[in-house]
Short mmCIF file of C-alpha atoms and ligand atoms in Angstrom, two decimals:
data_model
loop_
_atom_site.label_atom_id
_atom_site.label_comp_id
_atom_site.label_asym_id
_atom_site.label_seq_id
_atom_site.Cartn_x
_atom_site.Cartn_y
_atom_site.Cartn_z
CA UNK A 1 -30.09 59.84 41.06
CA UNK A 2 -29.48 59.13 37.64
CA UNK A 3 -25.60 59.96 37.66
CA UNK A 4 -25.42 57.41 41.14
CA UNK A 5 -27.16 54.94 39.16
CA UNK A 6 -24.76 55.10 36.05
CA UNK A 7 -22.02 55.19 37.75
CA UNK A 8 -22.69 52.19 39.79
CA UNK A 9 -23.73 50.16 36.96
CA UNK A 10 -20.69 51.19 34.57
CA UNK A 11 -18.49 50.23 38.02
CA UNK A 12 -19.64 47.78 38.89
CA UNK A 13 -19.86 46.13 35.84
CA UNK A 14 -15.73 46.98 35.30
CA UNK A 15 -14.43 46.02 38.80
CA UNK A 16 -16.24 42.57 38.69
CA UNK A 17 -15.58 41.60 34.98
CA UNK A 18 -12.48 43.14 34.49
CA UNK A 19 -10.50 40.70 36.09
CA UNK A 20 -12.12 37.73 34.25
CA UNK A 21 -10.95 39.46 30.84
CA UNK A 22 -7.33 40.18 32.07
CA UNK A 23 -7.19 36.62 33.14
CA UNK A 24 -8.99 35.25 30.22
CA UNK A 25 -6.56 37.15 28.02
CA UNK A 26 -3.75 36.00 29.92
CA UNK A 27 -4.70 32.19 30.06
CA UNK A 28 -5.31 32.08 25.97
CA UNK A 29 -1.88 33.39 25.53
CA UNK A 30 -0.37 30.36 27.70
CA UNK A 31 -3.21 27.99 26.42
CA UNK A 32 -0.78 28.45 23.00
CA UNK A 33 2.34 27.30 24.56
CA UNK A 34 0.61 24.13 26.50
CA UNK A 35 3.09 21.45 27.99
CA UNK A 36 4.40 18.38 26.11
CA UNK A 37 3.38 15.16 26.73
CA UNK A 38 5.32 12.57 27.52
CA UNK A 39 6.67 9.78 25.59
CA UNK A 40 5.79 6.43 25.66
CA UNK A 41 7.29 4.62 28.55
CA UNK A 42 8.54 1.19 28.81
CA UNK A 43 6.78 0.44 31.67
CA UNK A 44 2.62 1.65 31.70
CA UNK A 45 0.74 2.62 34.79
CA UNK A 46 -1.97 0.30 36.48
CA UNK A 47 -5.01 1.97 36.23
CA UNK A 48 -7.70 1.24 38.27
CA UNK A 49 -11.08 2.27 36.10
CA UNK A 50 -13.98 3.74 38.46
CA UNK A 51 -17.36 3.87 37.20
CA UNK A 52 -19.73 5.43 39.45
CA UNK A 53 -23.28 4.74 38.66
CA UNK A 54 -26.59 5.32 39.60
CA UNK A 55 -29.57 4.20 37.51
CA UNK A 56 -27.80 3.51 34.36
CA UNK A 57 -29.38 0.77 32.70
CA UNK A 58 -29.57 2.15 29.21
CA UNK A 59 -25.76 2.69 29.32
CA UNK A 60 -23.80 0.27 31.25
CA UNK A 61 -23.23 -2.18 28.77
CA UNK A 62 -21.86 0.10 26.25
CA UNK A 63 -19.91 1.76 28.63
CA UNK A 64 -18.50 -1.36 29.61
CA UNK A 65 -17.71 -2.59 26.06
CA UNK A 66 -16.29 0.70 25.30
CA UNK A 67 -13.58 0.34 28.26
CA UNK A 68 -12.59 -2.72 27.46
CA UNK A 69 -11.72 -2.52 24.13
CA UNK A 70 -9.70 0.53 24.66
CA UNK A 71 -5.94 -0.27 23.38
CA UNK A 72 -3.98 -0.67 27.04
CA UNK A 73 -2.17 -3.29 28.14
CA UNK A 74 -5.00 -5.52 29.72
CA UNK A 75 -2.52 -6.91 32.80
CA UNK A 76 -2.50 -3.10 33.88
CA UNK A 77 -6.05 -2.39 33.85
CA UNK A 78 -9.13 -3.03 36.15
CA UNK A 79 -12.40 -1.56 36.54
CA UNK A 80 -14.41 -1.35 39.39
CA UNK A 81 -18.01 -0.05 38.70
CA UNK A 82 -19.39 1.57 42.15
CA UNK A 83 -23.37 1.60 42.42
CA UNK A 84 -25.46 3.89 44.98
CA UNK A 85 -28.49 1.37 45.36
CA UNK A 86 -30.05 1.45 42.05
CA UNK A 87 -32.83 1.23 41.51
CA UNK A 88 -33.25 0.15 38.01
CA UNK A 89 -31.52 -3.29 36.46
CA UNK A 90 -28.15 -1.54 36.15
CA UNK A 91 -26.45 -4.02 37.94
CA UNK A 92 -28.55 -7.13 37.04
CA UNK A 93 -27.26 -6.03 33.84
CA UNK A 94 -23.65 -5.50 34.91
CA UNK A 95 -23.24 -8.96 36.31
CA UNK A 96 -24.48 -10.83 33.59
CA UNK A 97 -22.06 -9.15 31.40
CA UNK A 98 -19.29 -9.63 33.70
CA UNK A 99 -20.17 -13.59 33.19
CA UNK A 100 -20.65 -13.53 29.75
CA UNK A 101 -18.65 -11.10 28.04
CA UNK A 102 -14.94 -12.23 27.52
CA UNK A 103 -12.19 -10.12 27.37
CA UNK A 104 -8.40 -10.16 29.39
CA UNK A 105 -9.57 -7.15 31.60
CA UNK A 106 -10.67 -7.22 35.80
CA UNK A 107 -13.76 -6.30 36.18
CA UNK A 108 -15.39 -5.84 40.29
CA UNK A 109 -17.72 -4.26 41.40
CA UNK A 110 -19.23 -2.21 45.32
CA UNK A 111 -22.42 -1.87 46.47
CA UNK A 112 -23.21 0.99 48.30
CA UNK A 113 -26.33 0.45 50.74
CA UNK A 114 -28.12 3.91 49.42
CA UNK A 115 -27.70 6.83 47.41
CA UNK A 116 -25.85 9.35 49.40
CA UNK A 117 -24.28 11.60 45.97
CA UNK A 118 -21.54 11.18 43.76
CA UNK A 119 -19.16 12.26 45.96
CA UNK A 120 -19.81 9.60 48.46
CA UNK A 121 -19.49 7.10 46.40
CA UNK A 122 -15.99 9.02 45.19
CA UNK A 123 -14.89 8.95 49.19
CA UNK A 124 -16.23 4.94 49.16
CA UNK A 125 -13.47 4.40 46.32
CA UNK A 126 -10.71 6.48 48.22
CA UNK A 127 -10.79 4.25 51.48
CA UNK A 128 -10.36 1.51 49.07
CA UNK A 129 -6.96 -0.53 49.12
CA UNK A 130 -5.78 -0.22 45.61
CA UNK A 131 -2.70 -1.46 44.87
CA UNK A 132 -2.80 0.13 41.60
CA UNK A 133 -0.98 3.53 40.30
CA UNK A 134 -4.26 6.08 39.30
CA UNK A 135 -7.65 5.97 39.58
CA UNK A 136 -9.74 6.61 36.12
CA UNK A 137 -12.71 8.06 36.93
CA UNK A 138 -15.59 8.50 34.30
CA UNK A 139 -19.13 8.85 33.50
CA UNK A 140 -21.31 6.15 32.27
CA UNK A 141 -22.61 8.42 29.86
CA UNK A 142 -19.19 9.81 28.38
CA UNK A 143 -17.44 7.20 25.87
CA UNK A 144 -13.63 7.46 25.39
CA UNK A 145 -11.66 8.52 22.20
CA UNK A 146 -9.10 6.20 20.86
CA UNK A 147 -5.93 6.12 22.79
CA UNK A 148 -7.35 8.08 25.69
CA UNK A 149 -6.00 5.49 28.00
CA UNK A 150 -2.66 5.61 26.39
CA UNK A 151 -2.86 9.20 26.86
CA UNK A 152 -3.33 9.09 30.35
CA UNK A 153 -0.46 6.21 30.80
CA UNK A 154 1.39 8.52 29.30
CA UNK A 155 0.84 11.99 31.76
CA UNK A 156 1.38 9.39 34.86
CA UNK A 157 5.06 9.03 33.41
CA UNK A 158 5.66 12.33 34.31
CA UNK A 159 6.05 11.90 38.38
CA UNK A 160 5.05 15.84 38.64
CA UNK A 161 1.53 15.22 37.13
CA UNK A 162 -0.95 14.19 39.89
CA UNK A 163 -3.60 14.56 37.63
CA UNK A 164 -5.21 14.64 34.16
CA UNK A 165 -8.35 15.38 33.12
CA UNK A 166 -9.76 14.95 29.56
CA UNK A 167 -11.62 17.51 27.28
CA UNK A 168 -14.90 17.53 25.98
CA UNK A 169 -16.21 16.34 22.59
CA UNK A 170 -19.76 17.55 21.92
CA UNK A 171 -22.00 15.05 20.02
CA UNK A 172 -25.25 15.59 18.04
CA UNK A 173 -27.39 18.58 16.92
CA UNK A 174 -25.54 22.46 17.47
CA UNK A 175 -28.84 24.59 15.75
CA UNK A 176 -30.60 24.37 19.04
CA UNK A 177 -30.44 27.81 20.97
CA UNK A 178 -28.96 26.22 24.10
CA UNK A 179 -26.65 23.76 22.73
CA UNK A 180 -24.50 26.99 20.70
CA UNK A 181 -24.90 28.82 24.08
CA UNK A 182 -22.79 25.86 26.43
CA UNK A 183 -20.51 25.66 23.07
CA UNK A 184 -19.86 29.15 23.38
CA UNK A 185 -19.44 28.92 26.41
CA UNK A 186 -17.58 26.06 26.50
CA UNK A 187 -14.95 27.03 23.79
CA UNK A 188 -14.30 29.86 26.70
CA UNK A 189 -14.03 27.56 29.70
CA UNK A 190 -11.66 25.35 27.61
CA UNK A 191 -9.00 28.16 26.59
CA UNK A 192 -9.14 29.12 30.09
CA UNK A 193 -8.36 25.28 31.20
CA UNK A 194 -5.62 24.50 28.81
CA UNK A 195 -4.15 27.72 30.02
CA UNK A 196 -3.92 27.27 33.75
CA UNK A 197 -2.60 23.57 32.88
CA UNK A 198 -0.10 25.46 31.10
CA UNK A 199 1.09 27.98 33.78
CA UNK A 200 0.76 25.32 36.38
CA UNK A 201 -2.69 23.72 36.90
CA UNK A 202 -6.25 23.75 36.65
CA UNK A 203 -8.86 23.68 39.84
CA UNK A 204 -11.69 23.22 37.53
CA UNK A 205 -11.92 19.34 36.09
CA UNK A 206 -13.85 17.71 33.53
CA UNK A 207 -15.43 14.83 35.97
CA UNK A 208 -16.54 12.33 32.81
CA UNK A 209 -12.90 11.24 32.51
CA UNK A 210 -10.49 12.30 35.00
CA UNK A 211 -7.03 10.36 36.04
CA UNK A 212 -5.63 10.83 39.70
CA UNK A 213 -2.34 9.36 41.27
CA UNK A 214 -3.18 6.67 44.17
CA UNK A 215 -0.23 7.69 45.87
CA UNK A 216 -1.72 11.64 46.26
CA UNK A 217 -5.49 10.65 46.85
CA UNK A 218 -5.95 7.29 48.27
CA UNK A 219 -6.71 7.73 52.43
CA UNK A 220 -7.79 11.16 51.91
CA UNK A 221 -11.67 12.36 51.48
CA UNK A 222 -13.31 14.86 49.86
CA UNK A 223 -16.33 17.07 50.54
CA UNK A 224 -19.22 14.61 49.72
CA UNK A 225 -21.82 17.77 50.71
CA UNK A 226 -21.54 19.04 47.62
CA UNK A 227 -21.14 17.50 43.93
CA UNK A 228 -17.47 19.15 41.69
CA UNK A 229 -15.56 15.90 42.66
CA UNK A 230 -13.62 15.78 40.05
CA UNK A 231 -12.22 20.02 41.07
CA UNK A 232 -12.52 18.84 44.72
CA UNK A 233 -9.69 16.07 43.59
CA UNK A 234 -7.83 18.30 41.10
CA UNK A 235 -7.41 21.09 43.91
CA UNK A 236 -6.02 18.31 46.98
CA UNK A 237 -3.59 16.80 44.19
CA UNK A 238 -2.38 20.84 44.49
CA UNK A 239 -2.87 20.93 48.16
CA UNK A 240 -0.17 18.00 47.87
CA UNK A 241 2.20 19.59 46.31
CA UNK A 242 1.27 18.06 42.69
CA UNK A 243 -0.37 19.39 39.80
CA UNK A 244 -3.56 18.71 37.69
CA UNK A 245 -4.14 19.51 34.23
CA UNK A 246 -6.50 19.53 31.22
CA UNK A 247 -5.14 17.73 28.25
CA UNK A 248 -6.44 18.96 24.80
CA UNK A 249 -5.95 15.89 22.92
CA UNK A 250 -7.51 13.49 25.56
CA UNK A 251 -11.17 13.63 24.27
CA UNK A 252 -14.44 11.93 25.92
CA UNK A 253 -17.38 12.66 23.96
CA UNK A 254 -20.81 12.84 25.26
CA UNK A 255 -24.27 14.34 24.32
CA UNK A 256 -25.62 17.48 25.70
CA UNK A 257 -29.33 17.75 27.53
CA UNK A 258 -31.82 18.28 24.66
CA UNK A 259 -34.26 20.15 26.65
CA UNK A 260 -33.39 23.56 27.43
CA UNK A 261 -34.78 22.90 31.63
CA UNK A 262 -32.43 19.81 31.49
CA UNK A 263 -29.46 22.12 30.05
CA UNK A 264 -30.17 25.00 32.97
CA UNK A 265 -30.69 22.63 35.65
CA UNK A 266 -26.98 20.83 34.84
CA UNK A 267 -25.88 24.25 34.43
CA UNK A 268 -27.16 25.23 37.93
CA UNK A 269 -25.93 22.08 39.70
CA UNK A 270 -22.62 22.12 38.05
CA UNK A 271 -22.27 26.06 39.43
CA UNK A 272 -23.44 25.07 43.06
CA UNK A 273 -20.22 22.21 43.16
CA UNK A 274 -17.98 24.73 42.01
CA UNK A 275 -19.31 28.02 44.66
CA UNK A 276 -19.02 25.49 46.88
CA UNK A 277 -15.13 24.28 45.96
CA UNK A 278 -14.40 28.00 45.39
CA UNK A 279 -15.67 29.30 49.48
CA UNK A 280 -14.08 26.41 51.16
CA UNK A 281 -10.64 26.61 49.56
CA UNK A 282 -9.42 29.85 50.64
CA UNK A 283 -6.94 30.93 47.37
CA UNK A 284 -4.38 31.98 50.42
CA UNK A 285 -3.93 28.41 51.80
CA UNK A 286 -2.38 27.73 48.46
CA UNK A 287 0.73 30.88 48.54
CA UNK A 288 3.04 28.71 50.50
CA UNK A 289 2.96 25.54 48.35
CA UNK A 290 2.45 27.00 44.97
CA UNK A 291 2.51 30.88 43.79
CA UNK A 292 1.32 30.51 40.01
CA UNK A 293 -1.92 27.93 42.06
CA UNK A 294 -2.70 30.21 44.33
CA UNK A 295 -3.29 33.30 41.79
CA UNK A 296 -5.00 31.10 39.22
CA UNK A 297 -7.33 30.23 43.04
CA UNK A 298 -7.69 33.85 43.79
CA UNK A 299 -8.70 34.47 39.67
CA UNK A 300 -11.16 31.81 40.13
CA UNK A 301 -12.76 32.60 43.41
CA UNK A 302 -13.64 36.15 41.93
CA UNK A 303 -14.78 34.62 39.09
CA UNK A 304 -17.22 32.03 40.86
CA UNK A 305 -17.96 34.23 43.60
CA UNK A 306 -17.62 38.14 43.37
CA UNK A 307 -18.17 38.87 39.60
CA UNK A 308 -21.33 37.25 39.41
CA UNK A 309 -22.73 39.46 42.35
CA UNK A 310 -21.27 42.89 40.61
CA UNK A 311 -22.65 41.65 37.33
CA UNK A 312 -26.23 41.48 39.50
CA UNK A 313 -25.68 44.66 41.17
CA UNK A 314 -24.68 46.11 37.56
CA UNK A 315 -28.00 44.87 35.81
CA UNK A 316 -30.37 46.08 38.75
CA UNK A 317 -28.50 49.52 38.11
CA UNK A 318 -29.10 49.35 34.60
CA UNK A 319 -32.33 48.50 35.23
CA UNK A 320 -33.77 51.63 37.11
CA UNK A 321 -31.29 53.94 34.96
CA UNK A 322 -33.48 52.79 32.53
CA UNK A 323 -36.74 53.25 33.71
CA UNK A 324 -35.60 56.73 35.47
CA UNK A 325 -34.33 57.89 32.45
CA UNK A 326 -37.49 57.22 30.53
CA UNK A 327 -39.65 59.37 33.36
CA UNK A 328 -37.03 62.25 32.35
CA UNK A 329 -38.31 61.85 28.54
CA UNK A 330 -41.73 61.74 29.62
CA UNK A 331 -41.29 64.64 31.88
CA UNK A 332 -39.61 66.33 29.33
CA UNK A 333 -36.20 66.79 30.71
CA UNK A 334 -33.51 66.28 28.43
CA UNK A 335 -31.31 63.86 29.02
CA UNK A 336 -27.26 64.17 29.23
CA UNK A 337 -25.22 62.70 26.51
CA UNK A 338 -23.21 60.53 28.70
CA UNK A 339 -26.39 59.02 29.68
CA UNK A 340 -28.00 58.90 26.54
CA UNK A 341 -24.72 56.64 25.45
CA UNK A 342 -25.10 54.73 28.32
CA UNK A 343 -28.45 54.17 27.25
CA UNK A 344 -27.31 52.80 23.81
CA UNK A 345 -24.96 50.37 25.07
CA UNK A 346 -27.52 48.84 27.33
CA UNK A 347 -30.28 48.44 24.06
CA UNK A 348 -27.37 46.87 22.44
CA UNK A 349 -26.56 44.73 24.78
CA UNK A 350 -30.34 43.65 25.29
CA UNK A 351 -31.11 43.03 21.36
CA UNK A 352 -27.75 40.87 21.30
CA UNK A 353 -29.26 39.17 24.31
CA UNK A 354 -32.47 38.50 22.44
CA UNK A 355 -31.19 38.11 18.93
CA UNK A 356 -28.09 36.97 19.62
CA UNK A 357 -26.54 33.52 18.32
CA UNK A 358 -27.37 34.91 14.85
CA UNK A 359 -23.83 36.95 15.63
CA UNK A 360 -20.74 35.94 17.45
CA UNK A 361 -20.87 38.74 19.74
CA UNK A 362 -24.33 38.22 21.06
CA UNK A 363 -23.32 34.28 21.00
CA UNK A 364 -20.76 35.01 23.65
CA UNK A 365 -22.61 38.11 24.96
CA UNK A 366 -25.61 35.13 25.84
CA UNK A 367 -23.19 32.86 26.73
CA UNK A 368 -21.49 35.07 29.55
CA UNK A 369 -25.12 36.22 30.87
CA UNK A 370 -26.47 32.59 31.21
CA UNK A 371 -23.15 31.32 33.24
CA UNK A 372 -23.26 34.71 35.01
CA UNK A 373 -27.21 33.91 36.20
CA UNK A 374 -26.29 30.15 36.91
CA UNK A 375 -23.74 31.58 39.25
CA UNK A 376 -26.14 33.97 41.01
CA UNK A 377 -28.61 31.25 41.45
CA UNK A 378 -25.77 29.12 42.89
CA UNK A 379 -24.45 31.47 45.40
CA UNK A 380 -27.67 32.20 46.45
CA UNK A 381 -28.70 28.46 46.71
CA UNK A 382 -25.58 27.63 48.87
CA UNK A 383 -26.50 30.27 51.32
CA UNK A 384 -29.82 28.68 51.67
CA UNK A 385 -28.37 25.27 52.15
CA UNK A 386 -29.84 23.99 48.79
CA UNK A 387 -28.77 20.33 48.22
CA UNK A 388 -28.05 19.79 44.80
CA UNK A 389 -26.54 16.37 45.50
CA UNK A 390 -29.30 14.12 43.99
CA UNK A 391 -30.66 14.04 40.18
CA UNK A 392 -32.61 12.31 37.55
CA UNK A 393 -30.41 11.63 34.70
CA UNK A 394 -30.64 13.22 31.35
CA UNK A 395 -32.48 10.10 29.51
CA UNK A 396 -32.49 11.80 25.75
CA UNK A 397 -29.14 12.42 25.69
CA UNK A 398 -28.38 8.45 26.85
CA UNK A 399 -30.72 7.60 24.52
CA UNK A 400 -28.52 9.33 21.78
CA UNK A 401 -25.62 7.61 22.68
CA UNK A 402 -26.78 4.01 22.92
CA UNK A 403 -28.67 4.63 18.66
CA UNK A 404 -25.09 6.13 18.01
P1 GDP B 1 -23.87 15.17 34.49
O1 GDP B 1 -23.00 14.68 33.39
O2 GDP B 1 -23.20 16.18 35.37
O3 GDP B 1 -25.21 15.62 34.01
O4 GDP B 1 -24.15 13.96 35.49
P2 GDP B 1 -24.66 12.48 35.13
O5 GDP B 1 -26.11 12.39 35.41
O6 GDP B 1 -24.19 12.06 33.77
O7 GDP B 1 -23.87 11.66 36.24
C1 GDP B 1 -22.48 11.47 36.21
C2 GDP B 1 -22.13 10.08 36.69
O8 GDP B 1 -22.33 9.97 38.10
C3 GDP B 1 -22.98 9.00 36.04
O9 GDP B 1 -22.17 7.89 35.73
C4 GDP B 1 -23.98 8.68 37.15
O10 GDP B 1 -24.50 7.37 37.04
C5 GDP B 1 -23.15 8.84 38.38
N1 GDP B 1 -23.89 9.14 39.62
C6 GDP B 1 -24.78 10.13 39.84
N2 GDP B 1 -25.23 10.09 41.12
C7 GDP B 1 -24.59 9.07 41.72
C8 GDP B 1 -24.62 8.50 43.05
O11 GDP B 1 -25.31 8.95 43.94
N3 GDP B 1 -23.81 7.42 43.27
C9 GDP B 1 -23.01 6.87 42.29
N4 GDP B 1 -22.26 5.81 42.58
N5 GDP B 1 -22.96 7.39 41.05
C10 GDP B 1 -23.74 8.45 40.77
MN1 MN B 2 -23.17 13.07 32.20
#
């Protein structure tokens, strides 16, 4: 019993995480060697900039004064904020900026009758008849470095970039446990980004500022049962033909949750958009329009949906080697070395889990076991039909950004 139970926890463990390393490994090599950005060009795209909201009266305003006085030519930029029935004074507030401020940009506005998700208001804006080059999607909460704009302008030169997605600046306080365990994590997720943009593109997008071509996405519709619009747009632009990538140096920042339960209820939601992306877009459908897209798919869909299940079946493994192991002590039969190092590993493992953002390893040892759980929970929630479509939003962290 005990060798069965070893074995499938050291196996189990190897065939679901291995891959992850190997393609980790692989993507921070490439993540090195990331594509140039274009030039200036003579002539700028027209961005149209889409701000969905939903109960955002502590943030509007800034957000708003933040767009406008990015530096981009004002006669190519609009912004068009899209509410899901609010039902704070977000838009009380909107329109009486819109009449007072003054500035050179267009600013409109669509009122959805009720709040039917993110995504729906996403597929409200794609029906839309823009007669503008991209759409600039980003979150009321997220503010926009310097240039980002220009940045962007800059991608859409290239015609083979359908999309560009910015990168995440963290703001505030990192000596909170759960703010170093999403850095950690992050810093991962990001080498892993910048790679795939790299080799070709990236499924996975950052949805608080995100740039897609009109010409690729207007007409078409996305999933609006599930949340991950921004990867739901980032993987059609591919089904097109086109590619989306992460840019390094296009930077949004934005505060974390402060409360721990805020942090792993993001975390969770954030995992259910992307099992969802990851079951309906079979990594296959990809092999005839792009090879490098469809392995970085099939990477990703093992990542999202198979490792997390061997990593479960690994730690339930561990879990009565350990307690079958300690009857043998009791009992007094002496246990085999190969067991008894097994045994090691696993305390090691469990005091970096407990003890660990005092040392790198147990920071990304934490890091890996948190994601890994948020995945569980998320495959096992989209079996049962959970709806994670619908949330309160973070209020400390908009708090933060509006004293900033
Ligand atoms: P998080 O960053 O993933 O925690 O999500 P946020 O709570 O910051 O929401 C991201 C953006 O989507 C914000 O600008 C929200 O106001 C907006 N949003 C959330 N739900 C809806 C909705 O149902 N309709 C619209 N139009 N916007 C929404
Ligand atoms: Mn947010």
């Amino acid at each position: 019993m005990l060798d069965i139970l070893a074995l499938l926890q050291v196996s189990a463990a190897f065939i679901g995480i291995g891959p992850f390393v190997f393609h980790w490994m692989r993507m921070k090599k490439y993540s090195n060697q990331s594509i140039k950005i274009p030039s200036e060009p003579s002539s700028w795209a027209s961005l149209t900039i889409v701000l969905p909201v939903w109960n955002e009266e502590m943030v509007i305003k800034n957000k708003l004064e933040d767009l406008v006085k990015q530096d981009y030519p004002k006669d190519k930029m609009e912004i068009l904020v899209i509410d899901s029935d609010s039902s704070d004074s977000t838009m009380e507030i909107f329109h009486k900026w819109k009449s007072e401020s003054s500035h050179d940009v267009k600013v409109k506005s669509i009122q959805m009758p009720s709040r039917l998700g993110k995504s729906a208001a996403i597929n409200r804006i794609l029906v839309e008849p823009l007669n503008t080059d991209a759409i600039v999607i980003t979150d009321a909460d997220a503010l926009l470095a310097d240039g980002a704009l220009r940045r962007i302008g800059r991608w859409l030169s290239d015609p083979n970039i359908g999309a560009v997605c910015g990168s995440q600046q963290i703001l505030g306080n990192s000596e909170i446990n759960h703010i170093i365990d999403e850095k950690t994590y992050r810093s991962f997720y990001h080498d892993l980004r910048i790679g795939e943009s790299a080799v070709f593109s990236s499924p996975i997008f950052e949805g608080s500022l995100a740039a897609y071509r009109n010409s690729l996405v207007l007409g078409h519709q996305i999933d609006a049962t599930y949340n991950a619009d921004d990867s739901q747009l980032a993987v059609l632009v591919n089904r097109l033909g086109s590619r989306s990538i992460m840019d390094s140096e296009l930077c949004f920042f934005e505060y974390l949750p402060t409360t721990k339960e805020a942090a792993s209820i993001r975390r969770l939601r954030r995992a259910n958009g992307l099992v969802h992306l990851f079951s309906r877009n079979k990594p296959s459908s990809f092999s005839s329009i792009n090879r490098n897209f469809s392995r970085i798919m099939r990477m990703e869909s093992w990542i999202h949906l198979i490792m997390p299940l061997l990593v479960l079946i690994s730690l339930i493994s561990m879990f009565f080697h350990i307690i079958f192991s300690t009857f043998s002590v009791i009992r007094d039969v002496p246990l085999q070395v190969n067991h008894t190092i097994l045994l090691i590993i696993d305390s090691l493992i469990l005091i970096s889990l407990l003890f660990g953002n005092k040392l790198r390893i147990g920071q990304i040892l934490r890091s890996f076991f948190i994601s890994q759980w948020a995945l569980i929970l998320a495959n096992f929630g989209m079996f049962r039909g959970v709806d994670y479509r619908y949330w309160e939003q973070d209020i400390e962290s908009r708090k933060s950004l509006i004293e900033r």
